[in-house]
């Protein structure tokens, strides 16, 4: 994901990468239901506790020297930050050598299952939160409830939304590293040109509309609407939650994006084009390029954009939490989570060492935050060091308003249908209710087939 | 190239077949050759099979076995990681012809898009390289340089040309629109995000990219047409059009068959260009069959359905290839 999100490249990132990023809904009610599910089923009779092997790890590792493979897809600007952390870890832990292997996310998600099947999988991996259930169902990764308990990690240590999202079918499969929410980026120079106060970006629908109109009166297109998943899809998904809707029902059995909130969200976004606030038919990433070039003022983009814009000398820009357009504060977010791929021959020493690594990185995630992320671990997110990262901290205020798709295996398969509706509405100017309805019909069939495939 | 050894012209035929002929020549000398004779290297019954073995091994491992396995997979709901791979018989195929199934719409939409791309790209990819090859076949200073120039894009990978052209063709910030604007033409054409421009862009990029390859094949074919045919025609007063019509085209016939068939197959397998330049859009208009199959098989792990689609596509392509052979057959 990072390869095309951290840099404004026109690469779509592949259907798989797209699929894995486009997280969405998990209403607050859903989160509560999930939590109940998570704590209730930990002692399901007949379900033998699957262990990653070994215990401990909270106090460190004293065994013989081991080498751990760590795979991830941090090919963008975030790669060097993770590499630095791994190097530091290796220096501090003479008996653990972590070897990091970075590849494109799309390749990573294809290679990992094959590597695991042939017994050549890594000991540690990273996954986007919405890929965790699918890989859990396909047994690419192993449950790690015991890791969390051995490391004495609990919900109190993490932001609740990403922490609960690591649970699939009552078992924990991942431990959150970060969240990367959508944020509201604005070009201060363009705002000034329209007589707007660049230190007071709009925060609600009325202010937003007034700002757009003010810019229009000066011949400026205030918010370019992308017909592609990046960033149009993420924007409309955030709007759906804001209007009180969701992409899917909490159990992932129904598609809800064609309901009233979905239609309202898509219509609001489409109106940006219809009312002349956006150039029509723009290409992938043109929205961000337009902001950089001073052709537009507003863009809702991922937190990683902080580094992209920060690298442009002379560009006056700011970032804030998403304005509340629909009535409820909400934002799309993704989350990188640690996973332990299934090993053909479990090795207790390696398992313990892997836990030490995972726990260490998690507590050091302030370095990681500098790469354009919000740390999931409370102790880091609430530290003065993180608060000093003003831009990241501004987006971290959304931490409790973030939404992921429900943890259902294969739910990402339905997202391309949403993207098709987006393209037809924003690029093709078609009726939002109709295209969303058609897409929901196709997505429902996909979810039904998945239910059969993954056994509900 | 295999096409040149198929040349009917006696001189070149012998020259091109020299390699194959080596064994034959030895055998001719090696008289008497009884049917049961096995002594010596050349006589062994194993010889032909040993020569075939390297190719046969690769063919078996990478074509035959995957091909048969694909048929087997297409009869199941197949995810290689799930223990349960239920046998579904012909259901995956029947679904492709059932308008209420999930895949029906996107599959046939992609087949239409694929067919359309073949129709708009192949004629240009057959004719333009021929004209180019005839031009580059003439003797003029810098000929090798120009041959290299026209072949150069083909050396680039699809990722390179896809990324490059998506920048160049960007509707808002692309160089193409910028240059059009600079000379007073409309500078707001949505080259990648509206129709028919998306198709025009994809066809033009593909032609620019692969034209050099076809031209090189044509050049080899042109080199095999004996110059004395043209001299004789000129003496008989044939115009250059007549020379093209009665000497060049018939002389290139085997090359032409090769070019048409490989170009149709290449265009029908188009993937990277629309994946990178138009992302299958606007809407789903440029989503090709290979895009749908890849997505279904490798990101949704519905390998059974994806295999069934592949076989339906393969049947279509075989039919097209047969029609090509028939249409371009040697008319006696």
Short mmCIF file of N, CA, C and O in Angstrom, two decimals, chain A residues 8-16 18-19 109 113-114 117 134 137-138 140 224 228 281-284 286 289-290 293 295 413 420 423-424 427 442 445-446 449-450 453-454, chain B residues 78-84 99-103 105-106 163 166-167 170-173 190 192-194 275-276 278-279 281-284 287 291 295 298-303:
data_model
loop_
_atom_site.label_atom_id
_atom_site.label_comp_id
_atom_site.label_asym_id
_atom_site.label_seq_id
_atom_site.Cartn_x
_atom_site.Cartn_y
_atom_site.Cartn_z
N UNK A 8 2.79 10.23 -4.66
CA UNK A 8 1.67 10.42 -5.58
C UNK A 8 1.96 9.78 -6.92
O UNK A 8 2.17 10.46 -7.91
N UNK A 9 2.04 8.47 -6.98
CA UNK A 9 2.27 7.83 -8.27
C UNK A 9 0.92 7.36 -8.80
O UNK A 9 0.01 7.08 -8.03
N UNK A 10 0.81 7.28 -10.11
CA UNK A 10 -0.48 6.88 -10.67
C UNK A 10 -0.70 5.38 -10.60
O UNK A 10 -1.69 4.89 -11.09
N UNK A 11 0.25 4.65 -10.03
CA UNK A 11 0.06 3.21 -9.94
C UNK A 11 -1.18 2.89 -9.10
O UNK A 11 -1.32 3.40 -7.99
N UNK A 12 -2.05 2.08 -9.61
CA UNK A 12 -3.22 1.73 -8.81
C UNK A 12 -2.84 0.80 -7.68
O UNK A 12 -3.61 0.61 -6.77
N UNK A 13 -1.66 0.23 -7.73
CA UNK A 13 -1.23 -0.61 -6.63
C UNK A 13 -1.77 -2.02 -6.76
O UNK A 13 -1.45 -2.88 -5.98
N UNK A 14 -2.53 -2.25 -7.78
CA UNK A 14 -3.03 -3.59 -8.00
C UNK A 14 -4.31 -3.80 -7.24
O UNK A 14 -4.51 -3.22 -6.19
N UNK A 15 -5.14 -4.64 -7.81
CA UNK A 15 -6.43 -4.88 -7.18
C UNK A 15 -6.25 -5.39 -5.76
O UNK A 15 -7.02 -5.07 -4.88
N UNK A 16 -5.18 -6.15 -5.57
CA UNK A 16 -5.02 -6.74 -4.27
C UNK A 16 -4.66 -5.67 -3.26
O UNK A 16 -5.21 -5.59 -2.18
N UNK A 18 -5.23 -2.60 -3.47
CA UNK A 18 -6.39 -1.75 -3.29
C UNK A 18 -7.36 -2.41 -2.32
O UNK A 18 -7.85 -1.83 -1.39
N UNK A 19 -7.56 -3.68 -2.57
CA UNK A 19 -8.52 -4.43 -1.77
C UNK A 19 -8.10 -4.40 -0.31
O UNK A 19 -8.93 -4.28 0.57
N UNK A 109 1.37 -10.12 -0.33
CA UNK A 109 0.16 -10.89 -0.04
C UNK A 109 0.03 -12.13 -0.91
O UNK A 109 -0.68 -13.06 -0.57
N UNK A 113 1.37 -16.58 1.40
CA UNK A 113 0.71 -17.89 1.46
C UNK A 113 1.55 -18.99 0.83
O UNK A 113 1.65 -20.09 1.39
N UNK A 114 2.20 -18.69 -0.28
CA UNK A 114 3.02 -19.70 -0.95
C UNK A 114 4.20 -20.08 -0.07
O UNK A 114 4.54 -21.26 0.06
N UNK A 117 3.03 -22.22 2.83
CA UNK A 117 2.71 -23.57 2.38
C UNK A 117 3.96 -24.41 2.21
O UNK A 117 3.98 -25.59 2.54
N UNK A 134 -9.06 -12.78 6.30
CA UNK A 134 -8.90 -13.67 5.16
C UNK A 134 -7.71 -14.59 5.37
O UNK A 134 -7.78 -15.80 5.12
N UNK A 137 -8.44 -17.17 8.02
CA UNK A 137 -9.30 -18.24 7.51
C UNK A 137 -8.50 -19.18 6.62
O UNK A 137 -8.76 -20.38 6.60
N UNK A 138 -7.53 -18.62 5.89
CA UNK A 138 -6.73 -19.46 5.00
C UNK A 138 -5.53 -20.05 5.73
O UNK A 138 -4.66 -20.66 5.12
N UNK A 140 -2.90 -18.78 6.93
CA UNK A 140 -1.58 -18.24 6.60
C UNK A 140 -0.93 -17.71 7.88
O UNK A 140 0.27 -17.74 8.03
N UNK A 224 -10.92 18.91 -5.50
CA UNK A 224 -10.99 18.00 -6.65
C UNK A 224 -11.47 16.63 -6.21
O UNK A 224 -10.90 16.04 -5.29
N UNK A 228 -11.30 7.61 -8.23
CA UNK A 228 -10.57 6.37 -7.96
C UNK A 228 -10.55 6.09 -6.45
O UNK A 228 -10.74 6.99 -5.64
N UNK A 281 -13.52 14.25 -14.45
CA UNK A 281 -12.76 13.15 -15.04
C UNK A 281 -11.26 13.23 -14.77
O UNK A 281 -10.46 13.13 -15.68
N UNK A 282 -10.88 13.46 -13.53
CA UNK A 282 -9.45 13.55 -13.25
C UNK A 282 -8.86 12.15 -13.10
O UNK A 282 -9.57 11.18 -12.85
N UNK A 283 -7.55 12.06 -13.28
CA UNK A 283 -6.87 10.77 -13.20
C UNK A 283 -6.45 10.50 -11.76
O UNK A 283 -6.55 11.36 -10.89
N UNK A 284 -5.96 9.27 -11.55
CA UNK A 284 -5.46 8.85 -10.24
C UNK A 284 -4.43 9.86 -9.73
O UNK A 284 -3.51 10.24 -10.46
N UNK A 286 -4.39 12.93 -9.31
CA UNK A 286 -4.39 14.31 -9.81
C UNK A 286 -4.90 15.26 -8.73
O UNK A 286 -4.54 16.44 -8.72
N UNK A 289 -1.89 16.22 -6.65
CA UNK A 289 -1.00 17.04 -7.47
C UNK A 289 -1.58 18.45 -7.62
O UNK A 289 -0.86 19.45 -7.56
N UNK A 290 -2.91 18.52 -7.79
CA UNK A 290 -3.56 19.82 -7.94
C UNK A 290 -3.39 20.66 -6.68
O UNK A 290 -3.18 21.87 -6.74
N UNK A 293 0.10 21.96 -6.66
CA UNK A 293 0.33 22.99 -7.67
C UNK A 293 -0.52 24.24 -7.44
O UNK A 293 -0.52 25.13 -8.28
N UNK A 295 -3.75 24.39 -7.59
CA UNK A 295 -4.95 24.41 -8.43
C UNK A 295 -6.19 24.15 -7.61
O UNK A 295 -7.31 24.42 -8.04
N UNK A 413 -13.07 -8.65 -1.12
CA UNK A 413 -13.48 -9.00 -2.48
C UNK A 413 -14.66 -8.16 -2.95
O UNK A 413 -14.90 -8.03 -4.15
N UNK A 420 -16.28 0.54 -8.44
CA UNK A 420 -16.92 0.70 -9.76
C UNK A 420 -18.04 1.74 -9.68
O UNK A 420 -18.17 2.59 -10.55
N UNK A 423 -16.62 5.20 -9.58
CA UNK A 423 -16.15 5.68 -10.89
C UNK A 423 -17.32 6.10 -11.77
O UNK A 423 -17.26 7.13 -12.44
N UNK A 424 -18.39 5.28 -11.75
CA UNK A 424 -19.54 5.61 -12.59
C UNK A 424 -20.21 6.90 -12.13
O UNK A 424 -20.69 7.68 -12.94
N UNK A 427 -16.92 9.94 -12.23
CA UNK A 427 -16.39 10.14 -13.57
C UNK A 427 -17.51 10.16 -14.60
O UNK A 427 -17.55 11.01 -15.49
N UNK A 442 -24.25 -6.83 -6.68
CA UNK A 442 -23.15 -7.72 -7.05
C UNK A 442 -22.32 -8.08 -5.82
O UNK A 442 -21.91 -9.23 -5.64
N UNK A 445 -23.78 -10.84 -3.69
CA UNK A 445 -23.54 -12.20 -4.22
C UNK A 445 -22.12 -12.67 -3.88
O UNK A 445 -21.91 -13.84 -3.57
N UNK A 446 -21.18 -11.75 -3.94
CA UNK A 446 -19.79 -12.12 -3.61
C UNK A 446 -19.68 -12.52 -2.15
O UNK A 446 -19.05 -13.51 -1.80
N UNK A 449 -21.12 -15.96 -1.67
CA UNK A 449 -20.20 -16.99 -2.14
C UNK A 449 -19.05 -17.16 -1.13
O UNK A 449 -18.61 -18.29 -0.87
N UNK A 450 -18.59 -16.06 -0.56
CA UNK A 450 -17.49 -16.13 0.40
C UNK A 450 -17.92 -16.87 1.66
O UNK A 450 -17.15 -17.60 2.26
N UNK A 453 -17.65 -20.32 0.94
CA UNK A 453 -16.27 -20.74 0.77
C UNK A 453 -15.53 -20.86 2.10
O UNK A 453 -14.82 -21.82 2.35
N UNK A 454 -15.68 -19.83 2.95
CA UNK A 454 -14.93 -19.82 4.21
C UNK A 454 -15.74 -20.42 5.35
O UNK A 454 -15.35 -20.30 6.51
N UNK B 78 -11.83 -23.90 -6.08
CA UNK B 78 -10.45 -24.19 -5.72
C UNK B 78 -9.77 -22.99 -5.08
O UNK B 78 -9.65 -21.94 -5.70
N UNK B 79 -9.34 -23.16 -3.83
CA UNK B 79 -8.43 -22.20 -3.21
C UNK B 79 -7.30 -23.05 -2.68
O UNK B 79 -7.51 -23.93 -1.84
N UNK B 80 -6.07 -22.83 -3.17
CA UNK B 80 -5.02 -23.80 -2.88
C UNK B 80 -4.71 -23.91 -1.39
O UNK B 80 -4.08 -24.86 -0.96
N UNK B 81 -5.14 -22.94 -0.60
CA UNK B 81 -4.84 -23.01 0.83
C UNK B 81 -5.96 -23.62 1.66
O UNK B 81 -5.75 -23.96 2.81
N UNK B 82 -7.14 -23.71 1.10
CA UNK B 82 -8.24 -24.27 1.88
C UNK B 82 -8.27 -25.78 1.70
O UNK B 82 -8.12 -26.28 0.59
N UNK B 83 -8.44 -26.51 2.80
CA UNK B 83 -8.43 -27.97 2.70
C UNK B 83 -9.61 -28.48 1.87
O UNK B 83 -9.53 -29.53 1.23
N UNK B 84 -10.69 -27.72 1.88
CA UNK B 84 -11.91 -28.17 1.22
C UNK B 84 -12.00 -27.57 -0.18
O UNK B 84 -12.16 -26.36 -0.32
N UNK B 99 -26.89 -15.50 -16.82
CA UNK B 99 -26.84 -14.04 -16.64
C UNK B 99 -27.11 -13.63 -15.20
O UNK B 99 -26.90 -12.48 -14.84
N UNK B 100 -27.53 -14.56 -14.34
CA UNK B 100 -27.78 -14.16 -12.96
C UNK B 100 -26.57 -14.44 -12.07
O UNK B 100 -26.59 -14.14 -10.88
N UNK B 101 -25.50 -15.02 -12.63
CA UNK B 101 -24.35 -15.33 -11.79
C UNK B 101 -23.51 -14.08 -11.54
O UNK B 101 -23.62 -13.08 -12.25
N UNK B 102 -22.66 -14.15 -10.49
CA UNK B 102 -21.85 -12.99 -10.11
C UNK B 102 -20.91 -12.58 -11.24
O UNK B 102 -20.71 -11.40 -11.51
N UNK B 103 -20.33 -13.60 -11.88
CA UNK B 103 -19.25 -13.31 -12.82
C UNK B 103 -19.73 -12.94 -14.21
O UNK B 103 -18.98 -12.40 -15.00
N UNK B 105 -21.63 -10.75 -15.78
CA UNK B 105 -21.55 -9.39 -16.32
C UNK B 105 -20.10 -8.96 -16.52
O UNK B 105 -19.72 -8.49 -17.59
N UNK B 106 -19.29 -9.13 -15.46
CA UNK B 106 -17.93 -8.62 -15.57
C UNK B 106 -17.12 -9.44 -16.58
O UNK B 106 -16.28 -8.91 -17.30
N UNK B 163 3.62 3.41 -16.79
CA UNK B 163 3.80 4.53 -15.86
C UNK B 163 4.10 5.81 -16.64
O UNK B 163 3.52 6.87 -16.38
N UNK B 166 1.05 7.08 -18.43
CA UNK B 166 -0.01 7.60 -17.56
C UNK B 166 0.34 9.01 -17.09
O UNK B 166 -0.54 9.82 -16.87
N UNK B 167 1.64 9.28 -16.96
CA UNK B 167 2.05 10.67 -16.67
C UNK B 167 1.81 11.56 -17.89
O UNK B 167 1.24 12.64 -17.79
N UNK B 170 -1.92 12.23 -18.59
CA UNK B 170 -2.77 12.73 -17.50
C UNK B 170 -3.62 13.89 -18.00
O UNK B 170 -3.12 14.86 -18.58
N UNK B 171 -4.94 13.82 -17.79
CA UNK B 171 -5.84 14.85 -18.34
C UNK B 171 -5.55 16.24 -17.78
O UNK B 171 -5.70 17.23 -18.50
N UNK B 172 -5.14 16.33 -16.52
CA UNK B 172 -4.96 17.64 -15.90
C UNK B 172 -3.54 18.18 -16.05
O UNK B 172 -3.35 19.37 -16.25
N UNK B 173 -2.55 17.29 -15.91
CA UNK B 173 -1.18 17.78 -15.83
C UNK B 173 -0.25 17.13 -16.85
O UNK B 173 0.96 17.28 -16.76
N UNK B 190 -9.70 14.29 -21.85
CA UNK B 190 -9.46 13.31 -20.79
C UNK B 190 -8.97 12.01 -21.43
O UNK B 190 -9.74 11.08 -21.64
N UNK B 192 -7.27 9.49 -20.49
CA UNK B 192 -7.31 8.19 -19.82
C UNK B 192 -8.61 7.97 -19.06
O UNK B 192 -8.85 6.87 -18.59
N UNK B 193 -9.44 8.99 -18.94
CA UNK B 193 -10.62 8.82 -18.08
C UNK B 193 -11.93 9.07 -18.82
O UNK B 193 -12.95 9.26 -18.17
N UNK B 194 -11.92 9.10 -20.15
CA UNK B 194 -13.19 9.18 -20.86
C UNK B 194 -13.08 8.41 -22.16
O UNK B 194 -11.98 8.18 -22.67
N UNK B 275 -4.29 -1.75 -17.09
CA UNK B 275 -4.14 -1.83 -15.64
C UNK B 275 -3.44 -0.58 -15.12
O UNK B 275 -3.82 -0.01 -14.10
N UNK B 276 -2.43 -0.13 -15.84
CA UNK B 276 -1.62 0.99 -15.36
C UNK B 276 -2.12 2.34 -15.86
O UNK B 276 -2.00 3.34 -15.18
N UNK B 278 -5.33 3.20 -17.53
CA UNK B 278 -6.74 3.58 -17.33
C UNK B 278 -7.35 2.91 -16.10
O UNK B 278 -8.50 3.19 -15.76
N UNK B 279 -6.62 2.01 -15.45
CA UNK B 279 -7.16 1.26 -14.30
C UNK B 279 -8.49 0.59 -14.67
O UNK B 279 -9.40 0.51 -13.85
N UNK B 281 -10.77 1.71 -16.41
CA UNK B 281 -11.87 2.65 -16.56
C UNK B 281 -11.82 3.38 -17.88
O UNK B 281 -11.01 3.07 -18.72
N UNK B 282 -12.67 4.35 -18.11
CA UNK B 282 -13.72 4.80 -17.19
C UNK B 282 -14.82 3.75 -17.03
O UNK B 282 -15.09 3.02 -17.97
N UNK B 283 -15.42 3.71 -15.86
CA UNK B 283 -16.32 2.60 -15.55
C UNK B 283 -15.51 1.33 -15.61
O UNK B 283 -14.44 1.24 -15.02
N UNK B 284 -15.99 0.34 -16.37
CA UNK B 284 -15.23 -0.88 -16.56
C UNK B 284 -14.91 -1.08 -18.03
O UNK B 284 -14.66 -2.20 -18.46
N UNK B 287 -11.56 -2.81 -18.96
CA UNK B 287 -11.15 -3.95 -18.13
C UNK B 287 -11.10 -5.19 -19.02
O UNK B 287 -12.13 -5.66 -19.50
N UNK B 291 -7.44 -9.13 -16.99
CA UNK B 291 -7.57 -8.40 -15.73
C UNK B 291 -8.59 -9.07 -14.82
O UNK B 291 -8.36 -9.23 -13.62
N UNK B 295 -7.65 -10.97 -11.30
CA UNK B 295 -8.25 -10.50 -10.06
C UNK B 295 -8.99 -11.63 -9.35
O UNK B 295 -8.84 -11.84 -8.15
N UNK B 298 -6.20 -14.59 -8.42
CA UNK B 298 -5.04 -14.32 -7.58
C UNK B 298 -5.30 -13.33 -6.45
O UNK B 298 -4.49 -13.21 -5.55
N UNK B 299 -6.41 -12.60 -6.48
CA UNK B 299 -6.68 -11.77 -5.31
C UNK B 299 -7.92 -12.23 -4.58
O UNK B 299 -8.03 -12.04 -3.39
N UNK B 300 -8.88 -12.84 -5.30
CA UNK B 300 -10.03 -13.39 -4.59
C UNK B 300 -9.88 -14.89 -4.35
O UNK B 300 -10.73 -15.50 -3.72
N UNK B 301 -8.81 -15.47 -4.89
CA UNK B 301 -8.52 -16.90 -4.73
C UNK B 301 -9.68 -17.78 -5.20
O UNK B 301 -9.95 -18.82 -4.61
N UNK B 302 -10.41 -17.35 -6.25
CA UNK B 302 -11.43 -18.20 -6.85
C UNK B 302 -10.80 -18.82 -8.09
O UNK B 302 -11.11 -18.44 -9.21
N UNK B 303 -9.89 -19.77 -7.84
CA UNK B 303 -9.09 -20.27 -8.94
C UNK B 303 -9.87 -21.16 -9.88
O UNK B 303 -9.57 -21.23 -11.06
#
